[in-house]
Amino acid sequence: MNEKRTSVFSNGLIWFGAGVSLAEILTGTYFAPLGIGKAMAAILLGHLIGGFMMFAAGMIGAKERKSAMETVKMSFGEKGSLLFAVLNVLQLVGWTAIMIYDGALAADGVLHIGNWVWALVIGVLIIVWIFIGLTNLGRLNTVAMTALFILSLVLFKEIFFNSDFVMLITASDDTMTFGAAVELAVAMPLSWLPLISDYTREAEKPFAATLASVLVYSLVSIFMYMIGMGAAIFTGEYDIAQIMLKTGFGVVGLLIIVFSTVTTTFLDAYSAGISSESVFSKINGKYAAIVVTVIGMIGAIIYPMDNITDFLYLIGSVFAPMIAIQIADFFILKRKDSLEVSLDVMNGVIWVIGFILYRILMNVDIPLGNTLPDMVITIVICILARKCIKTEK
């Protein structure tokens, strides 16, 4: 049986597109208070931790030839996996709203007709994209990603090769701790955990494709964070529209950002629609994606989303203990018992402990961030709990 598998190159290309995102640039702006030295250290350390988690999640799917939600069933059971399917849909709804909000803000920097008007325009365009369908948008999405990446390269040159920027390199303040910055760097790759196996499961070379996916995404994401961080330090602005205008990119730059916002946000809405099918089998993914877009539009209009740090931390608290349990089960304990039950209560309880622990650790300033300590403790609890059960038997 000769199944057509995806190449290492095609997997890398998918994750190149995932990394080239306005959301990555905007998240990078939050690092400006640290100054370039500490900010870069936090970005690199955070991506190292996040990349490890992405690789682990991707390898489970690649080895087992299972989608992300199917791999979750291996640790949490059929019903247990539904919780994470719902949470994944909710995070994608959140991303849809955030991206529409950011795109509207950028567009209003060019033509001042109101953020809400631009939110409606972008939302309608996303719905049009959904109707056109994923297969017909491949080239269009590639063009948008390429345009944004080229713009990012030019922005990088304008910021980091500017003589005035050199004087700002050592500037920093105490509005953000190093540990909090590391956590923000971890959060973005963490948000891709529920999706990576959907692609690596089809890989011709599981290990190479997963490694390429994580390396390409991490490098591009680091670069995007650098753009945002450097732009905020250089311009003193955290508003993407103002950053573009102050660095000399007016209408053209902003239009590219709006265009890429539509094409990338479409993927969030579309994925939310498909994921919702695993929760409610009778739902049509395409129509669910349209509903998600409408919710995103409304959210973008009525709710200010200039600071998404709380949202990113929430993603971390949900998915860090989840992948920790999967790592313990798959790589250390070598167990797949949960496939035989509808709900793995023990792993469910351990996840709740991991979730609460993450929220507690958020109040403790740990230089490594709180994701890594939370994961290590969750893995240890998982191993000890399973060994106790074996001892009792």
mmCIF file with all atom_site columns, C-alpha atoms in Angstrom, residues 11-12 15 47-48 50-59 189 196 200 207-221:
data_model
loop_
_atom_site.group_PDB
_atom_site.id
_atom_site.type_symbol
_atom_site.label_atom_id
_atom_site.label_alt_id
_atom_site.label_comp_id
_atom_site.label_asym_id
_atom_site.label_entity_id
_atom_site.label_seq_id
_atom_site.pdbx_PDB_ins_code
_atom_site.Cartn_x
_atom_site.Cartn_y
_atom_site.Cartn_z
_atom_site.occupancy
_atom_site.B_iso_or_equiv
_atom_site.pdbx_formal_charge
_atom_site.auth_seq_id
_atom_site.auth_comp_id
_atom_site.auth_asym_id
_atom_site.auth_atom_id
_atom_site.pdbx_PDB_model_num
ATOM 1  C CA . ASN A 1 11  ? 6.308  20.348 6.195  1.00 0.00 ? 11  ASN A CA 1
ATOM 2  C CA . GLY A 1 12  ? 8.918  23.060 6.659  1.00 0.00 ? 12  GLY A CA 1
ATOM 3  C CA . TRP A 1 15  ? 5.470  26.045 9.415  1.00 0.00 ? 15  TRP A CA 1
ATOM 4  C CA . HIS A 1 47  ? 11.538 29.311 21.929 1.00 0.00 ? 47  HIS A CA 1
ATOM 5  C CA . LEU A 1 48  ? 13.935 26.568 23.038 1.00 0.00 ? 48  LEU A CA 1
ATOM 6  C CA . GLY A 1 50  ? 8.419  25.879 23.338 1.00 0.00 ? 50  GLY A CA 1
ATOM 7  C CA . GLY A 1 51  ? 10.236 24.190 20.459 1.00 0.00 ? 51  GLY A CA 1
ATOM 8  C CA . PHE A 1 52  ? 10.972 21.127 22.608 1.00 0.00 ? 52  PHE A CA 1
ATOM 9  C CA . MET A 1 53  ? 7.263  20.833 23.419 1.00 0.00 ? 53  MET A CA 1
ATOM 10 C CA . MET A 1 54  ? 6.280  21.255 19.768 1.00 0.00 ? 54  MET A CA 1
ATOM 11 C CA . PHE A 1 55  ? 8.772  18.573 18.749 1.00 0.00 ? 55  PHE A CA 1
ATOM 12 C CA . ALA A 1 56  ? 7.460  16.124 21.361 1.00 0.00 ? 56  ALA A CA 1
ATOM 13 C CA . ALA A 1 57  ? 3.844  16.701 20.304 1.00 0.00 ? 57  ALA A CA 1
ATOM 14 C CA . GLY A 1 58  ? 4.744  16.426 16.612 1.00 0.00 ? 58  GLY A CA 1
ATOM 15 C CA . MET A 1 59  ? 6.732  13.219 17.099 1.00 0.00 ? 59  MET A CA 1
ATOM 16 C CA . PRO A 1 189 ? 4.818  27.852 19.969 1.00 0.00 ? 189 PRO A CA 1
ATOM 17 C CA . ILE A 1 196 ? 1.264  20.154 14.680 1.00 0.00 ? 196 ILE A CA 1
ATOM 18 C CA . THR A 1 200 ? 3.456  15.500 10.881 1.00 0.00 ? 200 THR A CA 1
ATOM 19 C CA . PHE A 1 207 ? 11.667 12.456 12.593 1.00 0.00 ? 207 PHE A CA 1
ATOM 20 C CA . ALA A 1 208 ? 13.172 14.669 9.869  1.00 0.00 ? 208 ALA A CA 1
ATOM 21 C CA . ALA A 1 209 ? 9.831  16.314 9.014  1.00 0.00 ? 209 ALA A CA 1
ATOM 22 C CA . THR A 1 210 ? 9.019  17.034 12.666 1.00 0.00 ? 210 THR A CA 1
ATOM 23 C CA . LEU A 1 211 ? 12.496 18.437 13.313 1.00 0.00 ? 211 LEU A CA 1
ATOM 24 C CA . ALA A 1 212 ? 12.328 20.595 10.165 1.00 0.00 ? 212 ALA A CA 1
ATOM 25 C CA . SER A 1 213 ? 8.850  21.862 11.116 1.00 0.00 ? 213 SER A CA 1
ATOM 26 C CA . VAL A 1 214 ? 9.959  22.909 14.601 1.00 0.00 ? 214 VAL A CA 1
ATOM 27 C CA . LEU A 1 215 ? 13.291 24.423 13.504 1.00 0.00 ? 215 LEU A CA 1
ATOM 28 C CA . VAL A 1 216 ? 11.772 26.427 10.631 1.00 0.00 ? 216 VAL A CA 1
ATOM 29 C CA . TYR A 1 217 ? 8.886  27.702 12.755 1.00 0.00 ? 217 TYR A CA 1
ATOM 30 C CA . SER A 1 218 ? 11.173 28.559 15.693 1.00 0.00 ? 218 SER A CA 1
ATOM 31 C CA . LEU A 1 219 ? 13.694 30.470 13.568 1.00 0.00 ? 219 LEU A CA 1
ATOM 32 C CA . VAL A 1 220 ? 11.003 32.456 11.723 1.00 0.00 ? 220 VAL A CA 1
ATOM 33 C CA . SER A 1 221 ? 9.108  33.108 14.972 1.00 0.00 ? 221 SER A CA 1
#
